[in-house]
Amino acid sequence: MSNTHTETSESGKPALPEDVLPVLPMRNLVLFPGVVLPIGIGRAQSVAAAQEAIRHERPIALLLQKDPENEAPGPDDLYQVGTVASILRYVTTGDGGHHLIAQGEGRFRVREFLPDHPFLAARIERLEETTTTGSELDARVLHLRQQAGEALSLLPQVPQELAQAIAHVEQPGALADLVANFLDLKSEERQQILENLDVRSRLEQVSQFLSYRIEVMKLSQKIGEQTKEVMDRRQREYLLREQLKAIQQELGEGEEGNGELEALGHAIDEAQLPAEVEAVARKELRRLQRMPEGAGEYGMVRSYIDAILALPWGKETPERIDIGEARGVLDEDHYDLDKIKRRILEHLAVHRLNPNGKSPILCFVGPPGVGKTSLGQSIARAMGRKFVRVSLGGVHDEAEIRGHRRTYIGALPGNILQALGKVEVRNPVMLLDEIDKLGAGGFHGDPAAALLEVLDPEQNRTFRDTYLAMPFDLSHVFFIATANVLDTIPGPLRDRMEIIALSGYTEEDKMHIASRYLLPRQREAAGLTAEQLVLEEDMLLALIRGYTREAGCRSLERELGAICRWVAVRIAEGSSSGMQIRPDDLAMILGPQRFENEVASRVALPGVATGLAWTPVGGDILFIEASKSPGNGRLILTGQLGDVMKESAQAAMSLVKARAADWQIAQESIDKSDIHIHIPAGAIPKDGPSAGVTLAVALISLLTGRKVRPDVAMTGEISLRGLVLPVGGIKEKVLAALRAGIHTVLLPARNRRDYEEIPENARQQLTFIWIERVEEAVAQALEAGERSGEREAGSL
């Protein structure tokens, strides 16, 4: 520029040209034209740029940094559009700080940066706004003024000068810049507004930002008012409680009750109750606070609140289902039971893959002592859950399940919720023991009907205890029921459960169970070591055969306990340091042998047959004895028989009379004789149709004089046509035959489907003959030989 004289700076370098300004990089600050702001500077190049502008009374160029953390920004680190500002005042503080008060003059764009200066210097191009006139622009200006006024009304302690400045600014662009300056915006958003040269577009842009901030401030104000209202209410409650405390002190009531009520309030706060339950608990607590301790209802309300707080509304035990580990736990705790273990592992696998699915209600049915309760404990251990047992034997009151009404003295929740409160989690494994021994419904309601809701996965999510009077979610509980028989369980209740049958054990099973589980447990209970008491397999077998005859192992464990205690006495006396018990020692320790193989002696005469029976405690053998005496063809039945069994005997007698010729029985011997059928153990009730084939064989044996083979036992219902019909309890009956020393079992041909249920070792030791008609049973059961005399056949 030829007509511009050149000035010289104090450093000897020429002053900057007119279109070149020192540049001041800004970290997070955008200065709009027309706005006055204080600016703190600290970097050396920034101080040099400011001093250059002051020295030559020149404006300075303010540019926003792209990265505020950059300590030495270069040309590429700055935005290209900024604000030209005049420095109104420059202040240096005593601690070495530098401060400017700058006023924005206008927008500019960088054309190029000049090197070789101790500060950033750039040749700039001033930018002019593009504006139009018209009603739309006036409307936008008016709308922005109104928005700004509304925003100022929401802010506390707004300077009056700011409101006046907004009201009196005439230029639309200046209004947009002024409003944008006091908006809480990010640096990038301010830069966007600064770079917008179209006044109409800039007004719209600022209006949108302002609208959002107004909504935020309104919501913040609403939240603040709600918080203040809550605080005021709590402060009021606090003052009222303090006044109530003072009144109670004047009345002579102690501080102990207030402390307990405060503790109840804290317990409700920390219990994380559902909203509905918390509302009820606080309502009852307020009643309790207004009630004197001597009031009759005080204890009832207090007990109700304690019952609510005792329940695990949200507490759960975290599960850790590992199928391999679960299989190991089941094998460690129980011998055999492969089918049951497989079903349990299937459930665990499904629950692991679908944790929110509905849990089935398992029901273990079997004779006593086969491990039903311990299976429930093993399932809990395999799932990593807590275990709780609820005994239902003899429960005859519906309130034991659903709870009592609160109006009764001594009312309590039902056994289900009490058990959950005891275990303190809402997802335990809960064993409902002896569900088949529930009392019959009567004046107090039906407990079996009350269990319908508990054991229905569709309904127990909202189980309603009468005492609690609120729904409680039982769907997280893994229910397991146990029973000895199914007949006494009502049909609707049985339909809600998945039945898993556990039958009795064979001698081989009992040997393994005794050596692996029962003996170590009893030895430990008696304080003995494995070296102090040694029991060989032959001794265990003698104990099982001679002293226990049961489906389970409870009696076996008791006898082992008696042996351990007998040894413990000798060791404690010092007469022995260790003993090995042999079969010959059992009579000295436990007394004479209690069971013997009586089959051979029982069937030594014609007219005696060995049957198989099912009982609630497992299978058993049944001897049917028949004798005849001179008479007129009467049939006499003794042995406390039920109606069904009496009818089976009548059917067997009718069948023998109808087929007498086929078996070479003289009709005269039937017509002129009284037949007496007796089943020993007369004090024990007996019933059922499955002794039909045994009754027929016993009668034919009596009338033909042929003995029944001592190693044969049989079961099956008969018809008047001589057909052998299927019966139940095949597995239990076969195991009873095996325990009694039977070698051959006659079973109905239509029971072949039950063959797979029979244990493998029983199948190997027994011979099974499948019969369809009574003639086949007679051919297999009776010994071959000539007909015996009348005297031998008639005297038993």
PDB file of N, CA and C in Angstrom, residues 590-668:
ATOM      1  N   LEU A 590     -27.942-107.245  68.181  1.00  0.00           N
ATOM      2  CA  LEU A 590     -29.298-106.804  67.850  1.00  0.00           C
ATOM      3  C   LEU A 590     -30.369-107.775  68.308  1.00  0.00           C
ATOM      4  N   GLY A 591     -29.996-108.918  68.838  1.00  0.00           N
ATOM      5  CA  GLY A 591     -30.983-109.905  69.241  1.00  0.00           C
ATOM      6  C   GLY A 591     -31.209-110.921  68.144  1.00  0.00           C
ATOM      7  N   PRO A 592     -32.185-111.809  68.357  1.00  0.00           N
ATOM      8  CA  PRO A 592     -32.438-112.872  67.371  1.00  0.00           C
ATOM      9  C   PRO A 592     -32.849-112.284  66.013  1.00  0.00           C
ATOM     10  N   GLN A 593     -32.602-113.078  65.003  1.00  0.00           N
ATOM     11  CA  GLN A 593     -32.965-112.668  63.644  1.00  0.00           C
ATOM     12  C   GLN A 593     -34.478-112.493  63.553  1.00  0.00           C
ATOM     13  N   ARG A 594     -34.906-111.385  62.948  1.00  0.00           N
ATOM     14  CA  ARG A 594     -36.327-111.047  62.949  1.00  0.00           C
ATOM     15  C   ARG A 594     -37.066-111.597  61.739  1.00  0.00           C
ATOM     16  N   PHE A 595     -36.370-111.773  60.623  1.00  0.00           N
ATOM     17  CA  PHE A 595     -37.029-112.232  59.406  1.00  0.00           C
ATOM     18  C   PHE A 595     -36.317-113.485  58.895  1.00  0.00           C
ATOM     19  N   GLU A 596     -37.102-114.372  58.336  1.00  0.00           N
ATOM     20  CA  GLU A 596     -36.536-115.565  57.731  1.00  0.00           C
ATOM     21  C   GLU A 596     -37.326-115.885  56.473  1.00  0.00           C
ATOM     22  N   ASN A 597     -36.785-116.766  55.664  1.00  0.00           N
ATOM     23  CA  ASN A 597     -37.454-117.147  54.428  1.00  0.00           C
ATOM     24  C   ASN A 597     -38.562-118.133  54.756  1.00  0.00           C
ATOM     25  N   GLU A 598     -39.777-117.606  54.929  1.00  0.00           N
ATOM     26  CA  GLU A 598     -40.892-118.443  55.356  1.00  0.00           C
ATOM     27  C   GLU A 598     -41.720-118.960  54.194  1.00  0.00           C
ATOM     28  N   VAL A 599     -41.302-118.660  52.954  1.00  0.00           N
ATOM     29  CA  VAL A 599     -42.102-119.088  51.817  1.00  0.00           C
ATOM     30  C   VAL A 599     -42.164-120.598  51.736  1.00  0.00           C
ATOM     31  N   ALA A 600     -41.003-121.255  51.861  1.00  0.00           N
ATOM     32  CA  ALA A 600     -40.961-122.708  51.717  1.00  0.00           C
ATOM     33  C   ALA A 600     -41.830-123.394  52.767  1.00  0.00           C
ATOM     34  N   SER A 601     -41.786-122.934  54.017  1.00  0.00           N
ATOM     35  CA  SER A 601     -42.571-123.573  55.068  1.00  0.00           C
ATOM     36  C   SER A 601     -44.054-123.273  54.930  1.00  0.00           C
ATOM     37  N   ARG A 602     -44.372-122.102  54.430  1.00  0.00           N
ATOM     38  CA  ARG A 602     -45.780-121.717  54.317  1.00  0.00           C
ATOM     39  C   ARG A 602     -46.502-122.530  53.240  1.00  0.00           C
ATOM     40  N   VAL A 603     -45.841-122.815  52.144  1.00  0.00           N
ATOM     41  CA  VAL A 603     -46.507-123.480  51.028  1.00  0.00           C
ATOM     42  C   VAL A 603     -46.199-124.981  50.996  1.00  0.00           C
ATOM     43  N   ALA A 604     -45.882-125.564  52.149  1.00  0.00           N
ATOM     44  CA  ALA A 604     -45.556-126.992  52.193  1.00  0.00           C
ATOM     45  C   ALA A 604     -46.788-127.865  52.005  1.00  0.00           C
ATOM     46  N   LEU A 605     -47.989-127.307  52.134  1.00  0.00           N
ATOM     47  CA  LEU A 605     -49.221-128.075  51.988  1.00  0.00           C
ATOM     48  C   LEU A 605     -50.034-127.544  50.827  1.00  0.00           C
ATOM     49  N   PRO A 606     -50.872-128.351  50.240  1.00  0.00           N
ATOM     50  CA  PRO A 606     -51.773-127.834  49.201  1.00  0.00           C
ATOM     51  C   PRO A 606     -52.744-126.813  49.777  1.00  0.00           C
ATOM     52  N   GLY A 607     -53.140-125.881  48.957  1.00  0.00           N
ATOM     53  CA  GLY A 607     -54.081-124.857  49.395  1.00  0.00           C
ATOM     54  C   GLY A 607     -53.432-123.569  49.836  1.00  0.00           C
ATOM     55  N   VAL A 608     -52.113-123.458  49.760  1.00  0.00           N
ATOM     56  CA  VAL A 608     -51.406-122.235  50.160  1.00  0.00           C
ATOM     57  C   VAL A 608     -50.662-121.694  48.942  1.00  0.00           C
ATOM     58  N   ALA A 609     -50.909-120.435  48.610  1.00  0.00           N
ATOM     59  CA  ALA A 609     -50.257-119.785  47.474  1.00  0.00           C
ATOM     60  C   ALA A 609     -49.651-118.461  47.925  1.00  0.00           C
ATOM     61  N   THR A 610     -48.592-118.078  47.258  1.00  0.00           N
ATOM     62  CA  THR A 610     -47.886-116.824  47.598  1.00  0.00           C
ATOM     63  C   THR A 610     -48.287-115.740  46.594  1.00  0.00           C
ATOM     64  N   GLY A 611     -48.872-114.671  47.108  1.00  0.00           N
ATOM     65  CA  GLY A 611     -49.248-113.536  46.265  1.00  0.00           C
ATOM     66  C   GLY A 611     -48.342-112.354  46.508  1.00  0.00           C
ATOM     67  N   LEU A 612     -48.516-111.338  45.707  1.00  0.00           N
ATOM     68  CA  LEU A 612     -47.742-110.102  45.825  1.00  0.00           C
ATOM     69  C   LEU A 612     -48.704-108.944  46.044  1.00  0.00           C
ATOM     70  N   ALA A 613     -48.389-108.105  46.999  1.00  0.00           N
ATOM     71  CA  ALA A 613     -49.285-107.002  47.357  1.00  0.00           C
ATOM     72  C   ALA A 613     -48.518-105.688  47.337  1.00  0.00           C
ATOM     73  N   TRP A 614     -49.262-104.638  47.124  1.00  0.00           N
ATOM     74  CA  TRP A 614     -48.697-103.283  47.189  1.00  0.00           C
ATOM     75  C   TRP A 614     -49.206-102.610  48.446  1.00  0.00           C
ATOM     76  N   THR A 615     -48.304-101.967  49.185  1.00  0.00           N
ATOM     77  CA  THR A 615     -48.676-101.222  50.385  1.00  0.00           C
ATOM     78  C   THR A 615     -48.093 -99.823  50.292  1.00  0.00           C
ATOM     79  N   PRO A 616     -48.580 -98.893  51.105  1.00  0.00           N
ATOM     80  CA  PRO A 616     -48.025 -97.524  51.069  1.00  0.00           C
ATOM     81  C   PRO A 616     -46.542 -97.449  51.389  1.00  0.00           C
ATOM     82  N   VAL A 617     -45.997 -98.479  52.031  1.00  0.00           N
ATOM     83  CA  VAL A 617     -44.570 -98.459  52.370  1.00  0.00           C
ATOM     84  C   VAL A 617     -43.782 -99.383  51.457  1.00  0.00           C
ATOM     85  N   GLY A 618     -44.339 -99.747  50.277  1.00  0.00           N
ATOM     86  CA  GLY A 618     -43.628-100.586  49.333  1.00  0.00           C
ATOM     87  C   GLY A 618     -44.365-101.903  49.115  1.00  0.00           C
ATOM     88  N   GLY A 619     -43.752-102.800  48.364  1.00  0.00           N
ATOM     89  CA  GLY A 619     -44.379-104.081  48.090  1.00  0.00           C
ATOM     90  C   GLY A 619     -44.191-105.073  49.231  1.00  0.00           C
ATOM     91  N   ASP A 620     -45.016-106.128  49.217  1.00  0.00           N
ATOM     92  CA  ASP A 620     -44.904-107.161  50.243  1.00  0.00           C
ATOM     93  C   ASP A 620     -45.472-108.458  49.669  1.00  0.00           C
ATOM     94  N   ILE A 621     -45.071-109.579  50.287  1.00  0.00           N
ATOM     95  CA  ILE A 621     -45.647-110.854  49.859  1.00  0.00           C
ATOM     96  C   ILE A 621     -46.873-111.154  50.719  1.00  0.00           C
ATOM     97  N   LEU A 622     -47.800-111.928  50.160  1.00  0.00           N
ATOM     98  CA  LEU A 622     -49.067-112.185  50.812  1.00  0.00           C
ATOM     99  C   LEU A 622     -49.371-113.676  50.694  1.00  0.00           C
ATOM    100  N   PHE A 623     -49.565-114.350  51.812  1.00  0.00           N
ATOM    101  CA  PHE A 623     -49.885-115.770  51.803  1.00  0.00           C
ATOM    102  C   PHE A 623     -51.403-115.938  51.860  1.00  0.00           C
ATOM    103  N   ILE A 624     -51.944-116.733  50.960  1.00  0.00           N
ATOM    104  CA  ILE A 624     -53.372-117.025  50.936  1.00  0.00           C
ATOM    105  C   ILE A 624     -53.534-118.513  51.245  1.00  0.00           C
ATOM    106  N   GLU A 625     -54.260-118.814  52.331  1.00  0.00           N
ATOM    107  CA  GLU A 625     -54.437-120.183  52.796  1.00  0.00           C
ATOM    108  C   GLU A 625     -55.897-120.596  52.596  1.00  0.00           C
ATOM    109  N   ALA A 626     -56.089-121.785  52.089  1.00  0.00           N
ATOM    110  CA  ALA A 626     -57.444-122.316  51.886  1.00  0.00           C
ATOM    111  C   ALA A 626     -57.544-123.714  52.504  1.00  0.00           C
ATOM    112  N   SER A 627     -58.627-123.964  53.156  1.00  0.00           N
ATOM    113  CA  SER A 627     -58.879-125.294  53.722  1.00  0.00           C
ATOM    114  C   SER A 627     -60.354-125.652  53.504  1.00  0.00           C
ATOM    115  N   LYS A 628     -60.659-126.943  53.613  1.00  0.00           N
ATOM    116  CA  LYS A 628     -62.054-127.352  53.452  1.00  0.00           C
ATOM    117  C   LYS A 628     -62.427-128.304  54.575  1.00  0.00           C
ATOM    118  N   SER A 629     -63.709-128.304  54.866  1.00  0.00           N
ATOM    119  CA  SER A 629     -64.257-129.163  55.909  1.00  0.00           C
ATOM    120  C   SER A 629     -65.658-129.572  55.482  1.00  0.00           C
ATOM    121  N   PRO A 630     -66.177-130.686  56.023  1.00  0.00           N
ATOM    122  CA  PRO A 630     -67.523-131.118  55.626  1.00  0.00           C
ATOM    123  C   PRO A 630     -68.548-130.010  55.842  1.00  0.00           C
ATOM    124  N   GLY A 631     -69.412-129.841  54.906  1.00  0.00           N
ATOM    125  CA  GLY A 631     -70.405-128.788  55.002  1.00  0.00           C
ATOM    126  C   GLY A 631     -71.344-128.825  53.824  1.00  0.00           C
ATOM    127  N   ASN A 632     -71.863-127.627  53.487  1.00  0.00           N
ATOM    128  CA  ASN A 632     -72.845-127.543  52.411  1.00  0.00           C
ATOM    129  C   ASN A 632     -72.458-126.540  51.332  1.00  0.00           C
ATOM    130  N   GLY A 633     -71.159-126.338  51.091  1.00  0.00           N
ATOM    131  CA  GLY A 633     -70.697-125.487  49.991  1.00  0.00           C
ATOM    132  C   GLY A 633     -70.545-124.014  50.343  1.00  0.00           C
ATOM    133  N   ARG A 634     -70.461-123.713  51.648  1.00  0.00           N
ATOM    134  CA  ARG A 634     -70.287-122.296  52.028  1.00  0.00           C
ATOM    135  C   ARG A 634     -68.855-121.839  51.769  1.00  0.00           C
ATOM    136  N   LEU A 635     -68.694-120.500  51.547  1.00  0.00           N
ATOM    137  CA  LEU A 635     -67.364-119.880  51.412  1.00  0.00           C
ATOM    138  C   LEU A 635     -67.155-118.948  52.590  1.00  0.00           C
ATOM    139  N   ILE A 636     -66.146-119.242  53.400  1.00  0.00           N
ATOM    140  CA  ILE A 636     -65.849-118.448  54.600  1.00  0.00           C
ATOM    141  C   ILE A 636     -64.567-117.658  54.337  1.00  0.00           C
ATOM    142  N   LEU A 637     -64.618-116.332  54.591  1.00  0.00           N
ATOM    143  CA  LEU A 637     -63.464-115.445  54.343  1.00  0.00           C
ATOM    144  C   LEU A 637     -63.069-114.778  55.642  1.00  0.00           C
ATOM    145  N   THR A 638     -61.796-114.858  56.014  1.00  0.00           N
ATOM    146  CA  THR A 638     -61.285-114.194  57.218  1.00  0.00           C
ATOM    147  C   THR A 638     -59.955-113.529  56.896  1.00  0.00           C
ATOM    148  N   GLY A 639     -59.564-112.615  57.792  1.00  0.00           N
ATOM    149  CA  GLY A 639     -58.293-111.900  57.614  1.00  0.00           C
ATOM    150  C   GLY A 639     -58.481-110.413  57.390  1.00  0.00           C
ATOM    151  N   GLN A 640     -59.639-109.859  57.823  1.00  0.00           N
ATOM    152  CA  GLN A 640     -59.954-108.435  57.679  1.00  0.00           C
ATOM    153  C   GLN A 640     -59.806-107.996  56.222  1.00  0.00           C
ATOM    154  N   LEU A 641     -60.654-108.551  55.364  1.00  0.00           N
ATOM    155  CA  LEU A 641     -60.603-108.272  53.933  1.00  0.00           C
ATOM    156  C   LEU A 641     -61.586-107.173  53.577  1.00  0.00           C
ATOM    157  N   GLY A 642     -61.190-106.348  52.604  1.00  0.00           N
ATOM    158  CA  GLY A 642     -62.085-105.318  52.104  1.00  0.00           C
ATOM    159  C   GLY A 642     -63.105-105.887  51.138  1.00  0.00           C
ATOM    160  N   ASP A 643     -64.071-105.069  50.755  1.00  0.00           N
ATOM    161  CA  ASP A 643     -65.150-105.530  49.882  1.00  0.00           C
ATOM    162  C   ASP A 643     -64.622-106.016  48.538  1.00  0.00           C
ATOM    163  N   VAL A 644     -63.648-105.298  47.968  1.00  0.00           N
ATOM    164  CA  VAL A 644     -63.130-105.674  46.650  1.00  0.00           C
ATOM    165  C   VAL A 644     -62.438-107.030  46.732  1.00  0.00           C
ATOM    166  N   MET A 645     -61.710-107.286  47.816  1.00  0.00           N
ATOM    167  CA  MET A 645     -60.999-108.551  47.943  1.00  0.00           C
ATOM    168  C   MET A 645     -61.988-109.702  48.189  1.00  0.00           C
ATOM    169  N   LYS A 646     -63.060-109.444  48.934  1.00  0.00           N
ATOM    170  CA  LYS A 646     -64.083-110.464  49.141  1.00  0.00           C
ATOM    171  C   LYS A 646     -64.739-110.835  47.805  1.00  0.00           C
ATOM    172  N   GLU A 647     -64.972-109.816  46.967  1.00  0.00           N
ATOM    173  CA  GLU A 647     -65.573-110.090  45.660  1.00  0.00           C
ATOM    174  C   GLU A 647     -64.610-110.874  44.769  1.00  0.00           C
ATOM    175  N   SER A 648     -63.297-110.611  44.903  1.00  0.00           N
ATOM    176  CA  SER A 648     -62.316-111.393  44.143  1.00  0.00           C
ATOM    177  C   SER A 648     -62.356-112.856  44.567  1.00  0.00           C
ATOM    178  N   ALA A 649     -62.508-113.107  45.871  1.00  0.00           N
ATOM    179  CA  ALA A 649     -62.593-114.487  46.356  1.00  0.00           C
ATOM    180  C   ALA A 649     -63.856-115.165  45.824  1.00  0.00           C
ATOM    181  N   GLN A 650     -64.985-114.443  45.808  1.00  0.00           N
ATOM    182  CA  GLN A 650     -66.222-115.014  45.258  1.00  0.00           C
ATOM    183  C   GLN A 650     -66.052-115.339  43.780  1.00  0.00           C
ATOM    184  N   ALA A 651     -65.378-114.420  43.025  1.00  0.00           N
ATOM    185  CA  ALA A 651     -65.161-114.658  41.598  1.00  0.00           C
ATOM    186  C   ALA A 651     -64.270-115.873  41.384  1.00  0.00           C
ATOM    187  N   ALA A 652     -63.208-116.003  42.218  1.00  0.00           N
ATOM    188  CA  ALA A 652     -62.319-117.164  42.088  1.00  0.00           C
ATOM    189  C   ALA A 652     -63.084-118.456  42.372  1.00  0.00           C
ATOM    190  N   MET A 653     -63.962-118.438  43.390  1.00  0.00           N
ATOM    191  CA  MET A 653     -64.737-119.635  43.718  1.00  0.00           C
ATOM    192  C   MET A 653     -65.692-119.990  42.583  1.00  0.00           C
ATOM    193  N   SER A 654     -66.338-118.983  42.007  1.00  0.00           N
ATOM    194  CA  SER A 654     -67.252-119.244  40.899  1.00  0.00           C
ATOM    195  C   SER A 654     -66.496-119.798  39.701  1.00  0.00           C
ATOM    196  N   LEU A 655     -65.287-119.262  39.439  1.00  0.00           N
ATOM    197  CA  LEU A 655     -64.490-119.749  38.323  1.00  0.00           C
ATOM    198  C   LEU A 655     -64.090-121.217  38.526  1.00  0.00           C
ATOM    199  N   VAL A 656     -63.706-121.575  39.758  1.00  0.00           N
ATOM    200  CA  VAL A 656     -63.309-122.956  40.043  1.00  0.00           C
ATOM    201  C   VAL A 656     -64.500-123.903  39.883  1.00  0.00           C
ATOM    202  N   LYS A 657     -65.663-123.485  40.370  1.00  0.00           N
ATOM    203  CA  LYS A 657     -66.851-124.324  40.220  1.00  0.00           C
ATOM    204  C   LYS A 657     -67.172-124.533  38.741  1.00  0.00           C
ATOM    205  N   ALA A 658     -67.058-123.431  37.931  1.00  0.00           N
ATOM    206  CA  ALA A 658     -67.418-123.535  36.518  1.00  0.00           C
ATOM    207  C   ALA A 658     -66.431-124.389  35.738  1.00  0.00           C
ATOM    208  N   ARG A 659     -65.176-124.400  36.150  1.00  0.00           N
ATOM    209  CA  ARG A 659     -64.148-125.145  35.416  1.00  0.00           C
ATOM    210  C   ARG A 659     -63.677-126.379  36.189  1.00  0.00           C
ATOM    211  N   ALA A 660     -64.467-126.882  37.082  1.00  0.00           N
ATOM    212  CA  ALA A 660     -64.035-128.007  37.935  1.00  0.00           C
ATOM    213  C   ALA A 660     -63.621-129.212  37.101  1.00  0.00           C
ATOM    214  N   ALA A 661     -64.365-129.468  36.031  1.00  0.00           N
ATOM    215  CA  ALA A 661     -64.051-130.631  35.200  1.00  0.00           C
ATOM    216  C   ALA A 661     -62.699-130.485  34.521  1.00  0.00           C
ATOM    217  N   ASP A 662     -62.364-129.234  34.112  1.00  0.00           N
ATOM    218  CA  ASP A 662     -61.078-129.020  33.429  1.00  0.00           C
ATOM    219  C   ASP A 662     -59.905-129.355  34.339  1.00  0.00           C
ATOM    220  N   TRP A 663     -60.076-129.125  35.656  1.00  0.00           N
ATOM    221  CA  TRP A 663     -58.973-129.397  36.580  1.00  0.00           C
ATOM    222  C   TRP A 663     -59.171-130.720  37.335  1.00  0.00           C
ATOM    223  N   GLN A 664     -60.107-131.529  36.849  1.00  0.00           N
ATOM    224  CA  GLN A 664     -60.365-132.854  37.418  1.00  0.00           C
ATOM    225  C   GLN A 664     -60.734-132.772  38.904  1.00  0.00           C
ATOM    226  N   ILE A 665     -61.641-131.839  39.188  1.00  0.00           N
ATOM    227  CA  ILE A 665     -62.131-131.652  40.555  1.00  0.00           C
ATOM    228  C   ILE A 665     -63.548-132.213  40.608  1.00  0.00           C
ATOM    229  N   ALA A 666     -63.778-133.088  41.570  1.00  0.00           N
ATOM    230  CA  ALA A 666     -65.107-133.681  41.710  1.00  0.00           C
ATOM    231  C   ALA A 666     -66.088-132.640  42.210  1.00  0.00           C
ATOM    232  N   GLN A 667     -67.241-132.502  41.542  1.00  0.00           N
ATOM    233  CA  GLN A 667     -68.223-131.507  41.933  1.00  0.00           C
ATOM    234  C   GLN A 667     -68.772-131.801  43.324  1.00  0.00           C
ATOM    235  N   GLU A 668     -68.802-133.071  43.683  1.00  0.00           N
ATOM    236  CA  GLU A 668     -69.331-133.452  44.990  1.00  0.00           C
ATOM    237  C   GLU A 668     -68.449-132.917  46.116  1.00  0.00           C
TER     238      GLU A 668
END
